[in-house]
Amino acid sequence: MRTAEVPRSGTYLLANAVAGLLTLLVSVLLLAAGGVLAVVVVGLPLLAGLALIGLPVAAIERQLQRLIDARPLPHRHRVPPEPGLASWLRTRYTEPGTWRELGFAALLMTVLWPVDLLAVVLGVTVPLALLATPVLFGTLGDGEQVNVLKAYPVTSWSQAFLSFAAGVVAAVACAFGLVLLARMRAAVARAVLLPRRDLDQTVVELTRSRVRLVDAFEAERSRIERDLHDGAQQRLVALTVILGLARLDAEARLRPDARLKADGCREADARMDDGGGSDADVPVDADGRLEPDGRLEADGRLEADDRIEADRLLAEQLGRAHDEAGRALVELRELIRGIHPAVLNDFGLEAAFADLADRCPVPVDVEFAVPQRFSAAIESAAYFVVAEALANLAKHSGAARGAITGGYAAGTLTVEIGDDGCGGADIESGTGLLGLADRVSVVGGRLSLSSPPGGPTRLIVEIPCRPFG
Amino acid sequence: MPTLRVVLAEDSVLLRDGLAGLLARFGHEVVAAVGDGDGLREAVAEHEPDVVVTDVRMPPGFRDEGLRTALELRRRRPGLPVLVLSQYVETRYATELLNAGDGTHLGYLLKDRIGHVTEFVDALNRVVDGGTVVDPEVVRQMLRRHRDPLAALTAREREVLALVAEGRSNLAIATELTVAEASVAKHIRNILQKLGLPQTEETHRRVLAVLTFLRS
C-alpha cells in the first residue's frame, strides 16, 4: 500500500456514498412518480426508465474505479444495430449488461453507500478528534477538561497527549481500513459488472473466428481445385494429345504398307549407291564397298530391320508414356473431385448426393428432394458428411443397402444416412466423423449418430439455415 | 472422310492449340477457336460450322458455362452437332446435355478421350453423322445408377422369387425346394425388404416383387 492510495480510497468511497445516496433519491422519486402516474399511463415509461438507472450508476463507477484500480473496467454494452432511440432501447433492454448494472445500482443504494459513508466519516473523524485533543484541551478546554469524541473526558495534559498518541495509531489503522474497504468495494463492483470474465462474449468471438476459419478453408479448397483443374489437368490433357499423335505416327511407320514403302525407298537408294559403285573407272577400295550385289542388299535389309526394331521400341515406349499419362489424368480427376466436387457447385446437394450414391459399391436409395441452394459452407458440410458416411457404410457396416433421405423444412436442412448393417459405429472412434461433426457445428448444425451393436445405423445432420436467393 | 468445319471453344490456350492441331492433322478445318461462352455463340452465328466442340467449364464463372451455351445453341438450332468435352464423370452433366432436343448429333466425352486421337476423331464424325456419343466411363457410371434391383438377392432368394412368380404358394415352394415353410416365409420377407417394397398389404407387395422380377 502506498500513501497516495489513502486519499484516493477516501475519495472513491465518499464519491460512491454520494452517488449511492443520489441514486436512492432519484429511484425513490421515479418510483413514486411512476407509481402515481401509472394510472394515467405516463407513469409506465418512468417505471420502465427506472430499469435503466444502472447505466449512469455503472458509468460513474467505471470512472471512479480509475482512482484506485489501474485495470480497466470495460462496459459490456452492445452497439445498437441501427441508429435511433428505438433500436438503442431494444438493445439495452435485451442485453444482460443492462440488468447486471441495474443489480449493481440496487446493491449500491441499499447496502454499499451507507457502509461507504460510515467508513469515511468514522475513518476521518475518529483519528482527527484524537489528534486534536491536546489543541482542544489547551484552547476550548482551558487546560481543565475536554470531552474527546463526546465519549470520554480528558482532564490532564498527560491524558491529552495519550489521546494524541492514540490518534496517530488510529489514523494509521483507519488509513489501512479505508484502503482495504475501497479495494473490497471495487472488487464487488467488478464482480457484479464483469461476471465470469464475460464468457458469452468470448464464446461469440470464438464461434465467429471458427466460422471465418471454415470459410477460409472452403475458399482455399475451391482455389486448389480451380488451380489443378485449369492448370495441371489441362496440361496433362495436352500432353496426352501430343503423345497420342506421336504414337499414331510411330504406329503408322510400323504398318506393313508404310514399311514396304520405306523399304522400297531404301532399296532404291541402295541401287543408286550400287549403280554408282559399279562404274569401272572408280577404283575398288579396301573397305570392299563394291562387293557383289547380294551382300550389299543383305546389309541394307539388316539395317532396315534394325530401324524397324527401333521404331517398334519407340512406338512401345510412346504407348507406355501415353497410357501412363492417361492414368495420371484419371487419378488427378478423382483427386480434384475429392477436394471439391464440381457437381455440388453447379447443381447442388440433390445431384451431388445422387452422384455419391452412384459411386457407392453398396446400393443406396436416394430420397432427398431439395431443389434449393445453400451457402457453400453449408452445402459442403452436408456433402462431406454424406460422403464420409457412405465410405464408412461401404467399408465397415456390412450393409446390403443404404438410404439417403431428408429435406428442407421450417428453416432446417435435414439429411439422414441409414443402412441395414451391423451397427456399432462410434463418432469418436476416429472414423473421420468427429471432424465432420465439428464442421457441422461451425455452421450451427448438429450431427447425431445412432448405431447400436447389431444395427441399424442412422446418421442425421440437421443444419438450421436459409436457402439462397 | 469429308473436311469438317469446326468451331472450337476451350479456354486453355495449350489445349485449344493441341485440339486445333489434332483436327488439322485429320484434315478438318477449325474455322474459329474461342475461349468463352459469348465467343462461342458469336462464332457459331458467324461461321455456321458443321460441328461445335466445347469445354464444359469456361470463363467467366468457370462453372458449366460451356454446357449451358451448348444447350442454348441446340435450342436455337436443333440438330446442330455438338461435342462437349468435360473433366466430369458425374452423370448429371451428360444427362443435361442428352436431354437437349431429340438427343441426336450430341456427344459427351471426357477430356481423357482426346488423347486417344483416333477414338476422338471417330466420335466427332459419329456426332456429325447424327449419332449420340457418350464417354464409356460416363456410361459405366450411368449404368451403376440403374442397377439391377435383383442384384442384392441371394441365389436361393432368386429361386424363391422365381417360384413366387410362377404363382405358387409358400407351401408349394417349400415342398419344391425341400425346406420348411417358415424359411420360405423368411426368404420372402428378405426379398421384399431388399426390393425396398413398402410394408403395406402382404399380397400387394408379393405382386410388386413378381413384377420387379419379370421386368428385370
XYZ file of C-alpha atoms in Angstrom:
685
model
C 0.000 0.000 0.000
C 1.250 3.407 -0.906
C 0.335 6.503 0.974
C -1.111 8.076 -2.176
C -3.709 5.351 -2.089
C -5.204 6.628 1.130
C -6.749 9.891 -0.124
C -7.745 8.157 -3.371
C -9.557 5.422 -1.491
C -11.228 8.007 0.684
C -12.356 9.996 -2.338
C -13.567 6.823 -4.005
C -15.649 5.814 -1.002
C -17.000 9.295 -0.409
C -17.955 9.779 -4.070
C -19.611 6.407 -4.009
C -21.550 7.287 -0.931
C -22.781 10.445 -2.597
C -23.575 8.599 -5.807
C -25.439 5.913 -3.881
C -27.435 8.472 -1.967
C -28.321 10.325 -5.170
C -29.292 7.071 -6.855
C -31.534 6.243 -3.957
C -33.191 9.654 -4.118
C -33.711 9.535 -7.879
C -35.002 5.980 -7.721
C -37.445 6.748 -4.970
C -38.645 9.831 -6.847
C -39.046 7.917 -10.103
C -40.749 5.052 -8.338
C -43.162 7.369 -6.551
C -43.900 9.493 -9.615
C -44.173 6.405 -11.818
C -46.419 4.654 -9.346
C -48.739 7.607 -9.026
C -48.769 8.404 -12.750
C -49.119 4.775 -13.796
C -52.850 5.270 -13.580
C -52.625 7.801 -16.423
C -50.188 5.672 -18.464
C -47.454 8.375 -18.413
C -46.022 6.686 -15.365
C -45.258 3.448 -17.140
C -42.340 4.808 -19.197
C -40.975 6.315 -15.978
C -41.047 2.933 -14.296
C -39.533 1.354 -17.377
C -36.866 4.047 -17.355
C -36.050 3.079 -13.771
C -34.694 -0.157 -15.129
C -32.040 1.847 -16.943
C -30.805 3.622 -13.811
C -27.938 1.181 -13.693
C -26.451 2.718 -16.843
C -25.361 6.071 -15.327
C -24.540 4.413 -12.000
C -22.229 1.933 -13.684
C -20.722 4.691 -15.810
C -19.853 6.639 -12.637
C -18.464 3.511 -11.005
C -16.247 2.887 -14.033
C -14.876 6.409 -13.762
C -14.365 6.208 -10.003
C -12.597 2.867 -10.156
C -9.827 4.525 -12.123
C -8.890 6.252 -8.860
C -7.847 3.048 -7.191
C -7.576 0.353 -9.883
C -5.292 0.564 -12.903
C -7.116 -2.293 -14.649
C -9.807 -1.057 -16.994
C -13.402 -1.889 -16.178
C -14.903 -2.022 -19.682
C -18.612 -1.808 -20.266
C -20.355 -4.733 -21.911
C -22.958 -2.929 -23.935
C -23.618 -3.896 -27.498
C -23.712 -1.348 -30.284
C -27.313 -0.945 -31.440
C -27.721 -2.364 -34.953
C -29.400 0.804 -36.228
C -29.272 4.431 -35.207
C -32.266 5.817 -33.343
C -33.781 5.602 -29.904
C -35.965 2.557 -30.592
C -33.038 0.420 -31.639
C -30.983 1.681 -28.697
C -33.738 0.824 -26.219
C -34.294 -2.586 -27.774
C -30.604 -3.367 -27.486
C -30.362 -2.158 -23.892
C -33.417 -3.987 -22.635
C -32.359 -7.251 -24.259
C -28.725 -7.431 -23.202
C -27.536 -8.908 -19.930
C -25.224 -5.920 -19.251
C -28.148 -3.619 -18.566
C -29.648 -5.909 -15.958
C -26.305 -6.514 -14.362
C -25.850 -2.757 -13.985
C -29.330 -2.409 -12.525
C -28.399 -5.035 -9.983
C -25.299 -3.056 -9.105
C -27.385 0.113 -8.693
C -29.736 -1.732 -6.344
C -26.803 -3.016 -4.306
C -25.291 0.463 -4.182
C -28.375 2.240 -2.917
C -29.327 -0.360 -0.342
C -26.090 -1.668 1.130
C -22.973 -0.082 -0.235
C -23.476 3.616 0.148
C -24.278 3.630 3.908
C -21.227 1.464 4.535
C -19.086 3.777 2.401
C -20.335 6.856 4.142
C -19.998 5.429 7.612
C -16.475 4.254 6.902
C -15.345 7.610 5.585
C -16.982 9.581 8.372
C -15.617 7.392 11.124
C -12.240 6.891 9.426
C -11.700 10.628 9.211
C -13.351 11.956 12.363
C -12.045 9.473 14.940
C -8.319 9.962 14.254
C -8.808 13.701 13.786
C -10.620 14.078 17.065
C -7.953 12.114 18.924
C -5.129 14.022 17.256
C -6.798 17.332 18.027
C -7.228 16.544 21.732
C -4.144 18.476 23.043
C -5.086 21.550 20.983
C -8.683 21.422 22.068
C -7.585 20.786 25.651
C -5.432 23.918 25.591
C -7.930 26.173 23.836
C -11.556 25.178 24.280
C -10.985 23.216 27.493
C -8.783 25.922 29.118
C -6.441 23.166 30.325
C -9.110 21.729 32.568
C -11.448 19.368 30.664
C -12.456 18.421 27.155
C -14.688 15.554 26.006
C -12.998 13.517 23.350
C -15.474 12.244 20.707
C -18.128 13.178 23.202
C -17.343 9.842 24.770
C -14.756 10.231 27.487
C -13.427 13.247 29.365
C -9.768 14.320 29.317
C -8.719 16.221 32.385
C -4.924 16.390 32.265
C -2.197 17.160 29.731
C -0.844 13.673 30.045
C -4.219 12.247 29.103
C -4.421 14.722 26.223
C -1.069 13.575 24.796
C -2.006 9.967 25.361
C -5.098 10.648 23.285
C -2.900 12.263 20.608
C -0.783 9.129 20.544
C -3.921 7.040 20.202
C -4.906 9.365 17.332
C -1.690 8.569 15.467
C -2.344 4.864 15.820
C -5.992 5.319 14.831
C -5.001 7.385 11.768
C -2.743 4.617 10.508
C -5.332 1.954 11.258
C -8.118 3.908 9.583
C -5.946 4.578 6.552
C -5.404 0.848 6.217
C -9.081 0.198 6.815
C -10.216 2.696 4.204
C -7.867 1.350 1.554
C -8.926 -2.204 2.327
C -12.596 -1.317 2.200
C -12.167 0.620 -1.055
C -10.453 -2.365 -2.616
C -13.163 -4.712 -1.488
C -15.775 -2.266 -2.710
C -14.110 -2.099 -6.144
C -13.866 -5.870 -6.277
C -17.574 -6.207 -5.535
C -18.405 -3.719 -8.316
C -16.132 -5.562 -10.703
C -17.664 -8.904 -9.841
C -21.187 -7.619 -10.417
C -20.406 -5.681 -13.591
C -17.959 -8.130 -15.208
C -19.093 -11.616 -14.230
C -17.344 -14.794 -15.372
C -14.888 -12.767 -17.411
C -17.692 -12.341 -19.913
C -17.827 -15.898 -21.064
C -20.669 -15.440 -23.522
C -18.799 -12.668 -25.281
C -15.772 -14.917 -25.581
C -17.906 -17.741 -26.952
C -19.416 -15.455 -29.576
C -15.948 -14.319 -30.610
C -14.662 -17.892 -30.770
C -17.602 -19.021 -32.858
C -17.048 -16.160 -35.250
C -13.402 -16.995 -35.642
C -14.261 -20.654 -36.280
C -16.730 -19.619 -38.968
C -14.048 -17.404 -40.512
C -11.629 -20.318 -40.488
C -14.095 -22.665 -42.141
C -14.911 -20.056 -44.776
C -11.219 -19.552 -45.456
C -10.752 -23.318 -45.637
C -13.640 -23.604 -48.091
C -12.247 -20.796 -50.252
C -8.845 -22.449 -50.242
C -10.336 -25.776 -51.330
C -12.039 -24.186 -54.307
C -8.862 -22.323 -55.189
C -6.818 -25.516 -55.160
C -9.473 -27.296 -57.191
C -9.552 -24.458 -59.736
C -5.769 -24.350 -59.997
C -5.498 -28.094 -60.520
C -8.346 -28.112 -62.988
C -7.220 -25.170 -65.065
C -3.524 -25.870 -64.728
C -2.221 -29.371 -64.221
C -5.243 -31.135 -65.676
C -5.251 -29.139 -68.936
C -1.531 -29.600 -69.358
C -1.856 -33.296 -68.832
C -4.642 -33.497 -71.427
C -2.488 -31.514 -73.867
C 0.339 -33.930 -73.149
C -1.823 -36.960 -73.899
C -2.843 -35.327 -77.183
C 0.804 -34.884 -78.184
C 1.671 -38.405 -77.081
C -1.404 -39.750 -78.840
C -0.371 -38.127 -82.112
C 3.216 -39.272 -81.717
C 2.027 -42.807 -81.062
C -0.102 -42.612 -84.175
C 2.939 -41.563 -86.206
C 5.087 -44.293 -84.733
C 2.482 -46.962 -85.372
C 1.966 -45.695 -88.935
C 5.651 -46.297 -89.625
C 5.272 -49.856 -88.446
C 2.301 -50.652 -90.636
C 3.216 -53.176 -93.387
C 2.296 -50.899 -96.296
C 4.288 -47.998 -94.850
C 7.210 -50.275 -94.168
C 7.068 -51.637 -97.675
C 7.175 -48.106 -98.980
C 10.093 -47.276 -96.726
C 11.875 -50.477 -97.703
C 11.273 -49.650 -101.351
C 12.906 -46.279 -100.900
C 15.809 -47.838 -99.133
C 16.234 -50.424 -101.855
C 16.143 -47.705 -104.482
C 18.790 -45.775 -102.517
C 20.882 -48.891 -102.286
C 20.549 -49.498 -106.000
C 21.679 -45.969 -106.745
C 24.705 -46.438 -104.492
C 25.307 -49.726 -106.151
C 24.951 -48.231 -109.638
C 27.462 -45.533 -108.852
C 29.839 -48.025 -107.398
C 29.806 -50.367 -110.346
C 31.340 -47.787 -112.686
C 34.522 -49.194 -113.974
C 36.592 -46.025 -113.566
C 36.040 -45.911 -109.806
C 38.828 -47.752 -108.024
C 37.870 -50.567 -105.726
C 38.737 -49.557 -102.183
C 39.915 -51.613 -99.266
C 36.614 -51.393 -97.361
C 35.078 -53.523 -100.021
C 32.219 -51.162 -100.683
C 31.962 -52.612 -104.102
C 31.298 -56.133 -103.014
C 28.875 -58.246 -105.021
C 25.211 -57.017 -105.022
C 23.896 -59.812 -102.833
C 25.912 -58.912 -99.797
C 25.144 -55.242 -100.016
C 21.427 -55.907 -100.223
C 21.678 -58.123 -97.142
C 23.375 -55.269 -95.303
C 20.621 -52.897 -96.339
C 17.968 -55.305 -95.165
C 19.790 -55.766 -91.889
C 19.907 -52.021 -91.443
C 16.210 -51.748 -92.292
C 15.388 -54.469 -89.765
C 17.303 -52.506 -87.135
C 15.313 -49.431 -87.974
C 12.032 -51.294 -87.794
C 13.127 -52.693 -84.437
C 13.993 -49.170 -83.227
C 10.645 -47.888 -84.488
C 8.854 -50.650 -82.697
C 10.679 -49.848 -79.474
C 9.880 -46.182 -79.843
C 6.223 -46.921 -80.501
C 6.151 -49.164 -77.490
C 7.653 -46.536 -75.239
C 5.349 -43.873 -76.594
C 2.443 -46.144 -75.922
C 3.564 -46.703 -72.353
C 4.040 -42.967 -71.792
C 0.618 -42.327 -73.283
C -1.090 -44.875 -71.056
C 0.754 -43.575 -68.007
C -0.351 -40.017 -68.734
C -3.897 -41.306 -69.123
C -3.752 -42.990 -65.726
C -2.341 -39.832 -64.161
C -5.283 -37.964 -65.644
C -7.776 -40.358 -64.055
C -6.064 -40.095 -60.691
C -5.935 -36.331 -60.885
C -9.606 -36.190 -61.762
C -10.532 -38.286 -58.735
C -8.302 -36.152 -56.538
C -9.929 -32.951 -57.747
C -13.368 -34.430 -57.197
C -12.429 -35.307 -53.637
C -11.261 -31.789 -52.933
C -14.326 -30.038 -54.212
C -16.908 -31.771 -56.388
C -17.965 -29.641 -59.343
C -21.399 -31.213 -59.434
C -22.094 -29.818 -55.952
C -21.080 -26.372 -57.108
C -23.069 -26.466 -60.320
C -26.179 -28.462 -59.425
C -26.486 -28.506 -55.636
C -26.969 -31.147 -52.974
C -29.602 -33.255 -54.711
C -27.412 -34.016 -57.729
C -24.305 -34.375 -55.594
C -25.983 -36.959 -53.317
C -27.231 -38.896 -56.342
C -23.659 -38.932 -57.613
C -22.299 -40.130 -54.264
C -24.905 -42.881 -54.159
C -23.896 -43.930 -57.709
C -20.314 -44.320 -56.653
C -21.041 -46.301 -53.528
C -20.438 -50.030 -54.057
C -23.421 -50.797 -51.819
C -26.809 -49.944 -53.396
C -28.039 -46.676 -51.915
C -31.549 -45.293 -52.358
C -31.793 -41.546 -52.558
C -34.980 -39.902 -51.441
C -33.702 -36.439 -50.971
C -35.519 -33.664 -52.779
C -34.062 -30.262 -52.050
C -34.088 -28.004 -55.101
C -32.923 -25.053 -53.007
C -29.317 -23.945 -52.854
C -27.486 -23.018 -49.662
C -24.264 -21.282 -48.774
C -21.089 -23.048 -49.890
C -20.057 -23.831 -46.304
C -23.410 -25.470 -45.510
C -23.630 -27.471 -48.744
C -20.061 -28.567 -48.374
C -20.541 -29.630 -44.729
C -23.614 -31.687 -45.622
C -21.889 -33.174 -48.667
C -18.789 -34.327 -46.864
C -20.841 -35.863 -44.051
C -22.727 -37.953 -46.598
C -19.508 -38.823 -48.442
C -17.857 -39.973 -45.209
C -20.964 -41.832 -44.072
C -21.187 -43.726 -47.370
C -17.474 -44.525 -47.249
C -17.934 -45.974 -43.751
C -21.048 -47.781 -44.891
C -19.154 -49.464 -47.714
C -16.097 -50.236 -45.601
C -17.343 -51.230 -42.155
C -21.094 -51.661 -41.934
C -21.547 -54.885 -43.887
C -24.830 -53.426 -45.038
C -26.694 -54.728 -48.086
C -28.487 -51.482 -48.658
C -28.255 -47.835 -47.669
C -30.504 -44.825 -47.955
C -30.126 -41.081 -48.087
C -33.267 -39.270 -47.045
C -34.098 -35.802 -45.868
C -35.273 -32.427 -46.946
C -35.627 -28.812 -46.089
C -38.477 -27.651 -43.901
C -39.128 -24.888 -41.379
C -35.660 -23.416 -41.707
C -33.787 -26.667 -41.146
C -31.902 -28.759 -43.645
C -32.013 -32.409 -42.624
C -30.056 -35.268 -44.136
C -30.257 -38.805 -42.851
C -27.997 -41.631 -43.943
C -29.189 -45.064 -42.898
C -28.154 -48.641 -43.535
C -29.161 -52.163 -42.566
C -25.668 -53.123 -41.456
C -24.166 -54.411 -38.257
C -24.100 -51.098 -36.390
C -21.585 -50.360 -33.674
C -20.295 -47.185 -35.319
C -18.848 -44.621 -32.944
C -18.473 -40.955 -33.673
C -15.362 -40.765 -31.506
C -13.572 -43.782 -32.906
C -11.528 -41.943 -35.481
C -13.828 -42.650 -38.387
C -13.478 -39.104 -39.606
C -16.945 -38.314 -38.334
C -15.661 -36.291 -35.427
C -14.045 -33.721 -37.715
C -17.234 -33.583 -39.731
C -19.261 -33.053 -36.551
C -17.040 -30.052 -35.894
C -17.640 -28.732 -39.379
C -21.375 -29.155 -38.987
C -21.350 -27.448 -35.607
C -19.489 -24.475 -37.053
C -22.341 -23.789 -39.451
C -24.691 -24.057 -36.464
C -25.829 -27.612 -37.124
C -25.865 -30.915 -35.292
C -24.652 -34.359 -36.163
C -26.273 -37.268 -34.383
C -25.458 -40.939 -34.704
C -27.479 -43.920 -33.648
C -25.688 -47.204 -34.181
C -26.457 -49.902 -31.633
C -24.467 -53.130 -31.993
C -26.396 -55.241 -34.475
C -27.589 -52.172 -36.330
C -29.174 -50.399 -37.965
C -27.021 -47.285 -38.231
C -28.574 -43.900 -38.701
C -26.587 -40.704 -39.058
C -28.531 -37.465 -39.015
C -27.365 -33.976 -39.892
C -29.544 -31.017 -39.020
C -28.493 -27.534 -40.045
C -30.677 -24.532 -39.405
C -30.278 -22.299 -42.460
C -31.932 -20.245 -45.142
C -31.786 -21.093 -48.831
C -30.049 -18.810 -51.289
C -31.813 -16.260 -53.421
C -13.775 -38.515 -94.788
C -15.118 -35.071 -95.670
C -13.478 -31.975 -94.257
C -15.439 -30.697 -91.279
C -15.705 -27.025 -90.382
C -15.297 -26.903 -86.632
C -15.920 -24.164 -84.073
C -13.807 -24.860 -81.001
C -14.431 -23.410 -77.520
C -11.750 -24.101 -74.926
C -10.260 -21.592 -72.533
C -6.902 -23.278 -72.065
C -4.690 -21.987 -74.882
C -2.471 -25.034 -74.654
C -5.315 -27.445 -75.156
C -7.005 -25.268 -77.772
C -3.853 -25.320 -79.897
C -3.468 -29.037 -79.306
C -7.020 -29.711 -80.435
C -6.702 -27.457 -83.476
C -3.504 -29.270 -84.473
C -5.136 -32.637 -83.926
C -8.166 -31.748 -86.068
C -5.960 -30.268 -88.810
C -3.947 -33.463 -88.809
C -7.123 -35.372 -89.700
C -7.972 -32.901 -92.417
C -10.596 -30.864 -90.592
C -10.718 -27.115 -90.506
C -11.064 -25.141 -87.270
C -12.873 -22.032 -88.515
C -12.927 -20.374 -85.098
C -11.290 -21.110 -81.762
C -12.709 -19.147 -78.834
C -12.172 -19.025 -75.080
C -15.640 -18.380 -73.595
C -19.384 -18.853 -73.974
C -20.092 -15.481 -75.586
C -17.349 -16.036 -78.128
C -18.803 -19.458 -78.900
C -22.262 -18.016 -79.521
C -20.865 -15.372 -81.888
C -18.587 -17.786 -83.712
C -21.435 -20.230 -84.359
C -23.670 -17.431 -85.651
C -20.898 -16.188 -87.912
C -19.435 -19.412 -89.281
C -22.369 -21.848 -89.291
C -19.982 -24.745 -88.576
C -20.560 -28.446 -89.232
C -19.837 -29.218 -85.609
C -19.214 -27.428 -82.304
C -16.614 -28.742 -79.880
C -16.815 -27.119 -76.441
C -15.400 -27.466 -72.948
C -17.886 -27.610 -70.043
C -16.035 -25.274 -67.781
C -15.249 -21.840 -69.124
C -14.897 -18.200 -68.142
C -16.196 -16.009 -66.696
C -17.602 -18.162 -63.882
C -15.521 -21.294 -64.516
C -18.548 -23.427 -63.841
C -20.691 -25.076 -66.508
C -20.851 -22.135 -68.960
C -19.764 -24.289 -71.900
C -22.545 -26.811 -71.243
C -25.113 -24.019 -70.810
C -24.050 -22.401 -74.073
C -24.193 -25.741 -75.872
C -27.747 -26.300 -74.617
C -28.708 -22.802 -75.704
C -27.225 -23.310 -79.184
C -29.143 -26.546 -79.505
C -32.388 -24.844 -78.542
C -31.820 -22.243 -81.221
C -30.629 -24.655 -83.885
C -31.962 -28.148 -83.184
C -29.746 -30.748 -84.754
C -26.580 -28.680 -84.585
C -23.876 -31.265 -83.911
C -22.299 -30.546 -80.525
C -19.476 -32.437 -78.877
C -18.974 -31.459 -75.232
C -15.612 -32.119 -73.643
C -15.544 -32.483 -69.896
C -13.471 -33.474 -66.931
C -16.571 -34.548 -65.038
C -17.651 -38.173 -64.872
C -20.725 -37.120 -62.888
C -23.702 -38.215 -64.939
C -25.640 -35.034 -64.255
C -23.722 -33.088 -66.908
C -24.216 -35.739 -69.582
C -27.900 -36.094 -68.696
C -28.429 -32.343 -69.032
C -26.858 -32.461 -72.484
C -28.581 -35.609 -73.709
C -31.973 -34.189 -72.784
C -31.429 -31.382 -75.307
C -33.858 -31.891 -78.175
C -34.021 -35.383 -79.627
C -30.599 -36.315 -78.309
C -29.040 -36.928 -81.728
C -25.942 -35.166 -83.047
C -24.658 -34.986 -79.498
C -21.562 -36.118 -77.739
C -20.258 -36.005 -74.172
C -16.661 -37.070 -73.888
C -14.146 -36.954 -71.095
C -11.076 -34.964 -71.974
C -9.052 -38.124 -71.388
C -10.532 -39.372 -74.655
C -8.915 -36.595 -76.725
C -5.576 -38.250 -76.155
C -6.891 -41.374 -77.850
C -6.819 -39.395 -81.039
C -8.470 -41.850 -83.437
C -11.248 -42.594 -80.952
C -11.801 -38.893 -80.533
C -11.938 -38.111 -84.253
C -14.177 -41.109 -84.771
C -16.544 -39.829 -82.070
C -16.572 -36.427 -83.736
C -17.561 -37.992 -87.035
C -20.305 -40.026 -85.423
C -21.731 -36.894 -83.797
C -21.763 -35.121 -87.160
C -23.439 -38.145 -88.761
C -26.297 -37.848 -86.260
C -25.135 -40.256 -83.613
C -25.072 -39.919 -79.853
C -21.712 -40.444 -78.238
C -21.255 -40.795 -74.514
C -17.927 -41.487 -72.893
C -17.633 -45.136 -71.805
C -16.628 -44.027 -68.310
C -19.805 -41.942 -68.009
C -21.925 -44.786 -69.382
C -20.479 -47.055 -66.711
C -21.458 -44.518 -64.095
C -24.977 -44.208 -65.528
C -25.454 -47.962 -65.563
C -24.449 -48.145 -61.954
C -27.383 -45.928 -61.043
C -29.908 -48.110 -62.830
C -28.744 -51.144 -61.002
C -30.430 -54.438 -61.357
C -32.913 -54.376 -58.469
C -32.442 -58.125 -58.046
C -28.665 -57.829 -57.662
C -28.950 -57.764 -53.896
C -30.781 -61.101 -53.740
C -29.018 -64.345 -52.894
C -29.239 -67.320 -55.239
C -31.787 -69.018 -53.005
C -33.873 -65.876 -52.778
C -33.931 -65.595 -56.570
C -35.072 -69.179 -56.755
C -37.873 -68.475 -54.311
C -38.881 -65.314 -56.172
C -38.987 -67.225 -59.472
C -41.338 -69.757 -57.904
C -43.480 -66.975 -56.445
C -43.683 -65.520 -59.956
C -44.974 -68.876 -61.146
C -47.874 -68.317 -58.805
C -47.025 -70.948 -56.217
C -47.957 -70.768 -52.552
C -45.392 -70.779 -49.762
C -46.182 -74.400 -49.006
C -45.708 -75.418 -52.658
C -42.414 -73.575 -52.775
C -41.279 -75.237 -49.549
C -42.081 -78.657 -50.998
C -40.330 -77.850 -54.275
C -37.168 -76.688 -52.543
C -37.474 -79.217 -49.732
C -37.238 -76.649 -46.973
C -39.544 -75.654 -44.127
C -42.440 -73.366 -44.961
C -41.257 -70.948 -42.281
C -37.918 -70.459 -44.034
C -39.734 -69.731 -47.304
C -41.692 -67.034 -45.484
C -38.407 -65.707 -44.146
C -36.877 -65.653 -47.628
C -39.876 -63.771 -48.934
C -39.616 -61.243 -46.123
C -35.970 -60.696 -47.031
C -36.812 -60.380 -50.716
C -39.484 -57.768 -50.051
C -37.095 -55.874 -47.828
C -34.248 -55.994 -50.340
C -36.509 -54.860 -53.146
C -37.468 -51.918 -50.935
C -41.181 -52.658 -51.121
C -43.214 -50.702 -48.570
C -44.829 -52.551 -45.726
C -48.461 -52.442 -46.818
C -50.694 -55.395 -47.544
C -48.697 -58.571 -47.974
C -50.407 -59.756 -51.170
C -49.858 -56.470 -52.931
C -46.134 -56.492 -52.116
C -45.882 -60.008 -53.451
C -47.274 -58.899 -56.781
C -44.896 -55.955 -56.896
C -41.979 -58.276 -56.231
C -43.080 -60.519 -59.076
C -43.401 -57.541 -61.396
C -39.880 -56.459 -60.475
C -38.680 -59.966 -61.218
C -40.386 -60.095 -64.587
C -39.129 -56.677 -65.615
C -35.518 -57.424 -64.909
